[in-house]
Amino acid sequence: MKKEFFSTQTPLGETLSLYKNFWEGPELSETLAIVSGLHGDRLNGLMAASRLSRFLGDIAQGREPDFKITGNIQIFPVVNLPALSEGNAAWSYDNLDADRAFPGLEEGDLTETLCHAVLQQTAQSDYGIILQTAEPHYTDAPHIKMISANLKSLARNLDLRVTREIAEFPALTLQLIKQWHALGMASFILSAGTPGVVDPSQSDILFESVLNFMLVTGFLSHTHRKGHKRELDFYPAKNECTLLTKHSGMFLPKSKVGNWLNVDQTVGEVVDLYSGEVLETVTAREAGFLVTLRVHPLVHEQEPVAVLLTRKNKRRFWPFS
Amino acid sequence: MKTKTLVLFKSPLGAPVKVIKQIFTAFKGRPVKRVSFVTGLHGDELEGLVLCHRLIQALRQLKQTQPEAFLGDIHIYPAANPSAVNSATRLWPFYSEDMNRTFGQGSGDSVPVQVSRALFEDLKAHSDLAVDIHSSNKHLLELPQIRIIENFAGTLVPLAEQTCADLIWVHPMAGLFESTLGYNLNLAKIPTLVIETGICLRIHPEFGDQLFHGMMHWLNHIGVLAIRNTPAKYIKAPRIIYPNQVALAMARQSGLFVGQARLGSQVKQGDPLGQMLNPMTGEVLEEVVSPGTGLLFTLRQLPLVYAGGLLARVALDREPEP
Ligand SMILES: [Zn+2]
């Protein structure tokens, strides 16, 4: 069911509203909050959220008779509405990254009040999932991010193999996931793809991941499908290996996210913008899973172009963890 | 004066990203103190660039005429985020990164973060005290003020009292400060004053004069310079305000704010500050009045406002009744 939870007016007097979709399970059910659209250009999550809403709507209407909604589910497809309508990551009026504006303000500038409203609406939830992509100029292989390693067992419900610990840093406190974490919610970010691009195969992966989570965690039931807990590769933050360029120029990737790279395997080349001459071959310093790769070609010296998740002390969580 | 490059990155198109500082050393022996001035973390805040220019100009002259006046070292970083300054944008362009949200451990390896890290390490290595100069965003105009997080008030308020700013605003800690330069320097035991003055993209020569003379007066007070030439008209004791002494006027409805009050004026509760207009219908949506009696130290400049947006701040003469 679609419900308005925030409304204001523009200076010209037009209404600006935020909506959520929600479905209620039996009394005393747990609650799952799903958020996308923290940035106006992270579109895979938006597509996945929209598909989830349609699917849950179909169940509620009896069009998926084998499924039943057995928990409370809320979907917030859009947070930074003005940014989305501009097609930008942030809204040009305040240039404020909404995922650096939590917990927001009850009374304040619009982006802050939008963040406050979403946090208020989700704060009573037991679980939170944020649908994201890589940062601007990068692409991500589909993977799970989480603050607490204690959630490893639950992360297996998300049916994505690669799970990455989010390192603590001061501005993390301004992000939704950290606010949820502080409230005691079991919270995850699912990231896939690149800003500004819809990749149906990646938004399908996000959709299937959340669907599996809902089945295994008890938000949905099915007459015979149970969902499954997947084997998980958990990579602590300290196992991340960032590859930097030595030269400035144009970076041309020679690998793909989702690949396992061996030591010295080529990740890409930096070529001179004017001569086209190859200045440098960027190679894997360590063996690892290529989770993030630069997509914008222009790079400075010392620019991060890839993130590898390496297996130093790697631990696999299956079947008893 | 010596110029030192602390960061040098070749950009994709060849031109370097270069952060420099100007160094004025003590006349002889060990410096009594080492003071750093930083500006341009936000590339559209230009009051700090003017202030640093004035300081560099005056200190160069002093080096020639009165070199013995330098008892301490002074380091000036006139453009900490040169890419943003060159584009006149708040954020580091291309990355859309707010450089003043990148300080502290573990913020990653992006180019802006690497620059922040180099800047921070250099400041830590060469400063006993620091000043980080900002202007407001494009929405608000601010009287020259020193902003102090209350955790650091014991050390910073006595220092700030000698800056000849209009105000010292002691405010509570909040999450957004954790990744700022000022907070992290203070945490590293380098007392750092954060100046907020004017508005981005514009320059107010009278604020520049006030802060320039204020900073020279302060350098003299803390013993880094031995000069006594601050014009009397600039010497003043800033008004110190605590959170319960700041009254806010917020927009109740979205619309066009047309101000009629003057920043820096003494206002009484209920005095008119401006009107909120509906530009489509010709209606006056709201008569905006002062939320208290005191000094009007913040005033909205960008007229387009959404409901809840800040219109004005007043430093109250008296603390409100509990
Ligand atoms: Zn600033």
Short mmCIF file of C-alpha atoms in Angstrom, two decimals, chain B:
data_model
loop_
_atom_site.label_atom_id
_atom_site.label_comp_id
_atom_site.label_asym_id
_atom_site.label_seq_id
_atom_site.Cartn_x
_atom_site.Cartn_y
_atom_site.Cartn_z
CA MET B 1 58.89 34.21 3.29
CA LYS B 2 59.42 30.69 2.04
CA THR B 3 56.99 28.80 -0.16
CA LYS B 4 56.57 25.09 0.39
CA THR B 5 54.59 22.66 -1.72
CA LEU B 6 53.02 20.03 0.47
CA VAL B 7 50.89 18.25 -2.11
CA LEU B 8 51.56 17.81 -5.79
CA PHE B 9 49.43 15.52 -7.95
CA LYS B 10 49.53 15.47 -11.71
CA SER B 11 45.97 15.74 -12.97
CA PRO B 12 44.70 13.78 -16.00
CA LEU B 13 45.06 16.79 -18.25
CA GLY B 14 48.57 17.56 -17.09
CA ALA B 15 48.05 20.58 -14.83
CA PRO B 16 49.07 19.85 -11.26
CA VAL B 17 46.88 19.79 -8.19
CA LYS B 18 49.17 21.71 -5.90
CA VAL B 19 48.68 22.77 -2.29
CA ILE B 20 51.23 25.26 -1.05
CA LYS B 21 51.90 27.19 2.10
CA GLN B 22 53.78 30.39 2.84
CA ILE B 23 56.11 30.27 5.82
CA PHE B 24 57.29 33.15 7.98
CA THR B 25 59.84 31.99 10.53
CA ALA B 26 60.87 33.47 13.87
CA PHE B 27 63.60 36.11 13.71
CA LYS B 28 66.02 34.06 15.74
CA GLY B 29 66.14 30.90 17.79
CA ARG B 30 63.24 28.64 18.49
CA PRO B 31 59.81 30.04 17.70
CA VAL B 32 57.77 30.84 20.80
CA LYS B 33 54.76 29.34 19.04
CA ARG B 34 53.86 28.11 15.59
CA VAL B 35 50.53 29.30 14.16
CA SER B 36 48.82 28.10 10.98
CA PHE B 37 46.07 29.75 8.95
CA VAL B 38 44.11 27.53 6.55
CA THR B 39 41.50 28.56 4.06
CA GLY B 40 39.87 27.33 0.87
CA LEU B 41 38.77 23.90 2.07
CA HIS B 42 35.53 24.98 0.43
CA GLY B 43 36.48 26.51 -2.91
CA ASP B 44 33.64 29.03 -3.07
CA GLU B 45 34.38 30.65 0.30
CA LEU B 46 36.49 33.60 -0.73
CA GLU B 47 36.63 35.77 2.40
CA GLY B 48 39.41 33.52 3.70
CA LEU B 49 41.43 33.98 0.51
CA VAL B 50 41.27 37.75 0.98
CA LEU B 51 42.19 37.45 4.65
CA CYS B 52 45.19 35.24 3.83
CA HIS B 53 46.24 37.64 1.11
CA ARG B 54 46.14 40.54 3.58
CA LEU B 55 48.11 38.56 6.15
CA ILE B 56 50.76 37.47 3.65
CA GLN B 57 51.10 41.01 2.33
CA ALA B 58 51.41 42.53 5.80
CA LEU B 59 53.79 39.87 7.08
CA ARG B 60 56.06 40.20 4.04
CA GLN B 61 56.25 43.90 4.65
CA LEU B 62 56.91 43.38 8.35
CA LYS B 63 59.72 40.93 7.51
CA GLN B 64 61.41 43.73 5.59
CA THR B 65 60.83 46.59 7.97
CA GLN B 66 60.80 44.91 11.38
CA PRO B 67 62.08 41.34 11.14
CA GLU B 68 62.69 41.17 14.88
CA ALA B 69 58.89 41.38 15.39
CA PHE B 70 58.61 37.70 14.44
CA LEU B 71 58.87 35.77 17.69
CA GLY B 72 57.06 32.71 16.35
CA ASP B 73 56.48 30.89 13.06
CA ILE B 74 53.44 31.58 10.89
CA HIS B 75 52.30 29.14 8.20
CA ILE B 76 49.60 30.23 5.77
CA TYR B 77 47.76 27.74 3.54
CA PRO B 78 45.83 30.07 1.24
CA ALA B 79 44.02 27.44 -0.87
CA ALA B 80 43.67 24.02 0.74
CA ASN B 81 41.39 22.72 -2.02
CA PRO B 82 42.81 24.34 -5.17
CA SER B 83 40.61 22.36 -7.59
CA ALA B 84 37.49 23.69 -5.87
CA VAL B 85 38.90 27.23 -5.65
CA ASN B 86 39.67 27.22 -9.38
CA SER B 87 36.07 26.18 -10.06
CA ALA B 88 34.57 28.40 -7.31
CA THR B 89 32.67 25.40 -5.94
CA ARG B 90 32.14 24.27 -2.37
CA LEU B 91 32.89 20.64 -3.24
CA TRP B 92 35.98 19.24 -4.89
CA PRO B 93 34.68 19.07 -8.45
CA PHE B 94 34.69 15.74 -10.30
CA TYR B 95 34.50 13.84 -7.00
CA SER B 96 31.73 16.06 -5.53
CA GLU B 97 33.60 15.63 -2.27
CA ASP B 98 33.24 17.99 0.67
CA MET B 99 36.85 18.17 1.77
CA ASN B 100 35.81 19.26 5.24
CA ARG B 101 34.09 15.89 5.71
CA THR B 102 37.16 13.81 4.88
CA PHE B 103 39.36 14.27 7.95
CA GLY B 104 40.01 11.54 10.48
CA GLN B 105 41.21 7.97 10.23
CA GLY B 106 40.00 5.53 7.62
CA SER B 107 38.35 7.92 5.16
CA GLY B 108 39.70 6.03 2.14
CA ASP B 109 42.22 6.71 -0.60
CA SER B 110 40.47 9.06 -3.01
CA VAL B 111 42.50 12.00 -4.27
CA PRO B 112 40.62 14.49 -2.02
CA VAL B 113 41.23 12.26 0.99
CA GLN B 114 44.93 11.94 0.17
CA VAL B 115 45.14 15.73 -0.01
CA SER B 116 43.27 16.08 3.31
CA ARG B 117 45.64 13.62 4.92
CA ALA B 118 48.74 15.44 3.66
CA LEU B 119 47.32 18.78 4.80
CA PHE B 120 46.45 17.43 8.22
CA GLU B 121 49.87 15.82 8.73
CA ASP B 122 51.61 19.02 7.70
CA LEU B 123 49.47 21.10 10.05
CA LYS B 124 50.08 18.67 12.88
CA ALA B 125 53.82 18.75 12.34
CA HIS B 126 54.11 22.53 12.18
CA SER B 127 51.42 24.06 14.37
CA ASP B 128 50.87 24.80 18.04
CA LEU B 129 47.71 26.75 17.18
CA ALA B 130 45.60 26.95 14.02
CA VAL B 131 42.84 29.01 12.42
CA ASP B 132 40.52 27.51 9.79
CA ILE B 133 38.64 30.19 7.86
CA HIS B 134 35.22 29.62 6.27
CA SER B 135 32.32 31.56 4.86
CA SER B 136 28.71 30.53 4.89
CA ASN B 137 27.00 28.58 2.10
CA LYS B 138 25.08 30.43 -0.59
CA HIS B 139 21.99 30.70 1.60
CA LEU B 140 23.15 32.75 4.59
CA LEU B 141 25.24 35.79 5.42
CA GLU B 142 27.18 35.65 8.69
CA LEU B 143 28.81 38.28 10.88
CA PRO B 144 32.49 37.47 11.54
CA GLN B 145 32.37 34.86 14.29
CA ILE B 146 34.39 32.11 15.90
CA ARG B 147 32.55 28.79 16.23
CA ILE B 148 33.63 26.57 19.08
CA ILE B 149 32.49 23.05 19.91
CA GLU B 150 31.71 23.09 23.64
CA ASN B 151 34.13 20.22 24.40
CA PHE B 152 36.99 22.55 23.50
CA ALA B 153 35.57 25.77 24.95
CA GLY B 154 37.91 25.84 27.96
CA THR B 155 40.97 26.22 25.75
CA LEU B 156 39.49 28.04 22.79
CA VAL B 157 37.28 30.75 24.29
CA PRO B 158 40.19 32.65 25.92
CA LEU B 159 42.05 32.53 22.59
CA ALA B 160 39.01 33.59 20.58
CA GLU B 161 38.40 36.56 22.87
CA GLN B 162 41.41 38.30 21.33
CA THR B 163 40.35 37.95 17.68
CA CYS B 164 38.10 41.05 17.53
CA ALA B 165 35.35 38.96 15.92
CA ASP B 166 31.77 40.02 16.57
CA LEU B 167 30.82 36.75 18.21
CA ILE B 168 32.10 33.60 19.79
CA TRP B 169 29.47 30.92 19.41
CA VAL B 170 29.96 27.92 21.69
CA HIS B 171 27.78 25.13 20.32
CA PRO B 172 27.25 21.45 21.14
CA MET B 173 29.14 18.65 19.45
CA ALA B 174 27.35 16.94 16.57
CA GLY B 175 28.20 14.02 14.29
CA LEU B 176 28.93 16.24 11.33
CA PHE B 177 31.95 17.80 13.06
CA GLU B 178 33.75 14.49 13.50
CA SER B 179 35.16 14.58 9.98
CA THR B 180 36.12 18.27 9.94
CA LEU B 181 39.60 19.74 10.03
CA GLY B 182 38.89 21.93 13.05
CA TYR B 183 37.56 19.10 15.21
CA ASN B 184 40.39 16.74 14.29
CA LEU B 185 43.08 19.34 14.97
CA ASN B 186 41.52 20.15 18.34
CA LEU B 187 41.35 16.43 19.06
CA ALA B 188 45.06 16.22 18.20
CA LYS B 189 45.67 18.89 20.89
CA ILE B 190 46.29 21.70 18.42
CA PRO B 191 43.85 24.39 19.56
CA THR B 192 42.08 25.50 16.40
CA LEU B 193 39.70 28.40 15.94
CA VAL B 194 37.11 28.05 13.18
CA ILE B 195 36.09 31.37 11.66
CA GLU B 196 32.79 31.74 9.84
CA THR B 197 32.32 35.05 8.03
CA GLY B 198 30.26 36.49 5.19
CA ILE B 199 28.80 34.34 2.47
CA CYS B 200 30.29 32.20 -0.25
CA LEU B 201 31.23 33.66 -3.66
CA ARG B 202 31.26 37.22 -2.32
CA ILE B 203 33.66 39.43 -0.41
CA HIS B 204 32.81 41.92 2.30
CA PRO B 205 35.75 44.32 2.63
CA GLU B 206 34.56 45.52 6.04
CA PHE B 207 34.58 41.95 7.40
CA GLY B 208 37.99 41.45 5.81
CA ASP B 209 39.36 44.57 7.52
CA GLN B 210 37.94 43.53 10.86
CA LEU B 211 39.35 40.00 10.68
CA PHE B 212 42.71 41.09 9.32
CA HIS B 213 43.25 43.53 12.18
CA GLY B 214 41.75 40.98 14.55
CA MET B 215 44.22 38.30 13.47
CA MET B 216 47.20 40.69 13.72
CA HIS B 217 46.01 41.70 17.18
CA TRP B 218 45.66 38.02 18.12
CA LEU B 219 49.13 37.14 16.81
CA ASN B 220 50.46 39.90 18.99
CA HIS B 221 48.43 38.76 21.99
CA ILE B 222 49.68 35.17 21.80
CA GLY B 223 53.26 36.41 21.45
CA VAL B 224 53.96 35.30 17.90
CA LEU B 225 54.39 38.88 16.71
CA ALA B 226 55.71 41.81 18.71
CA ILE B 227 53.77 44.70 17.22
CA ARG B 228 51.28 47.10 18.64
CA ASN B 229 49.57 48.77 15.77
CA THR B 230 46.00 47.49 15.71
CA PRO B 231 43.81 50.52 15.04
CA ALA B 232 41.70 51.17 18.13
CA LYS B 233 38.45 51.02 16.19
CA TYR B 234 38.99 47.33 15.46
CA ILE B 235 39.75 46.27 19.00
CA LYS B 236 36.69 44.79 20.55
CA ALA B 237 35.65 42.01 22.85
CA PRO B 238 33.51 39.49 21.00
CA ARG B 239 30.13 38.65 22.45
CA ILE B 240 30.22 35.07 23.76
CA ILE B 241 27.06 33.08 23.22
CA TYR B 242 26.02 29.60 24.28
CA PRO B 243 23.37 27.40 22.61
CA ASN B 244 20.43 28.73 24.67
CA GLN B 245 21.34 32.27 23.62
CA VAL B 246 20.77 31.65 19.92
CA ALA B 247 17.22 32.25 18.69
CA LEU B 248 16.28 31.06 15.21
CA ALA B 249 13.74 32.35 12.73
CA MET B 250 12.72 29.53 10.38
CA ALA B 251 10.46 29.64 7.33
CA ARG B 252 7.04 28.27 8.27
CA GLN B 253 6.12 27.94 4.61
CA SER B 254 8.06 27.69 1.37
CA GLY B 255 8.32 30.82 -0.70
CA LEU B 256 10.43 33.84 -1.46
CA PHE B 257 12.08 35.56 1.50
CA VAL B 258 12.60 39.27 1.07
CA GLY B 259 14.63 40.57 3.98
CA GLN B 260 14.38 44.08 5.34
CA ALA B 261 16.66 43.93 8.37
CA ARG B 262 20.37 44.70 8.42
CA LEU B 263 22.90 42.10 9.47
CA GLY B 264 24.71 43.22 12.62
CA SER B 265 21.86 45.35 13.85
CA GLN B 266 20.39 45.18 17.33
CA VAL B 267 16.82 43.87 17.04
CA LYS B 268 13.97 43.54 19.49
CA GLN B 269 11.68 40.55 19.76
CA GLY B 270 8.93 40.99 17.18
CA ASP B 271 10.83 43.49 15.03
CA PRO B 272 10.22 42.87 11.31
CA LEU B 273 12.99 40.92 9.57
CA GLY B 274 11.28 40.48 6.21
CA GLN B 275 8.41 38.83 4.41
CA MET B 276 7.77 35.42 2.92
CA LEU B 277 6.05 35.83 -0.40
CA ASN B 278 4.24 33.53 -2.76
CA PRO B 279 5.64 34.62 -6.12
CA MET B 280 2.80 32.92 -8.03
CA THR B 281 -0.20 34.47 -6.30
CA GLY B 282 1.06 37.79 -4.98
CA GLU B 283 0.20 36.73 -1.43
CA VAL B 284 2.30 37.65 1.57
CA LEU B 285 2.62 34.28 3.29
CA GLU B 286 4.21 35.47 6.47
CA GLU B 287 5.60 38.55 8.17
CA VAL B 288 8.88 37.28 9.53
CA VAL B 289 9.79 38.84 12.86
CA SER B 290 12.75 38.62 15.17
CA PRO B 291 12.55 35.61 17.48
CA GLY B 292 14.24 37.56 20.29
CA THR B 293 16.05 40.69 21.40
CA GLY B 294 19.72 40.84 20.55
CA LEU B 295 22.26 40.95 17.75
CA LEU B 296 21.14 39.81 14.31
CA PHE B 297 24.18 37.77 13.28
CA THR B 298 22.86 35.50 10.51
CA LEU B 299 20.54 36.57 7.72
CA ARG B 300 19.24 34.65 4.72
CA GLN B 301 20.42 35.89 1.33
CA LEU B 302 19.13 33.23 -1.08
CA PRO B 303 15.46 34.19 -1.26
CA LEU B 304 14.08 30.83 -2.43
CA VAL B 305 13.31 28.97 0.78
CA TYR B 306 11.66 25.69 1.63
CA ALA B 307 9.59 25.36 4.78
CA GLY B 308 11.90 24.80 7.74
CA GLY B 309 14.78 26.71 6.13
CA LEU B 310 16.74 29.08 8.34
CA LEU B 311 16.00 32.79 7.82
CA ALA B 312 17.89 34.47 10.66
CA ARG B 313 19.75 33.94 13.91
CA VAL B 314 19.74 36.34 16.82
CA ALA B 315 22.31 36.33 19.64
CA LEU B 316 20.05 37.02 22.61
CA ASP B 317 20.95 39.78 25.04
CA ARG B 318 19.51 37.74 27.88
CA GLU B 319 19.22 34.03 28.35
CA PRO B 320 15.59 32.97 28.00
CA GLU B 321 13.72 32.03 31.18
CA PRO B 322 14.00 28.27 31.75
#
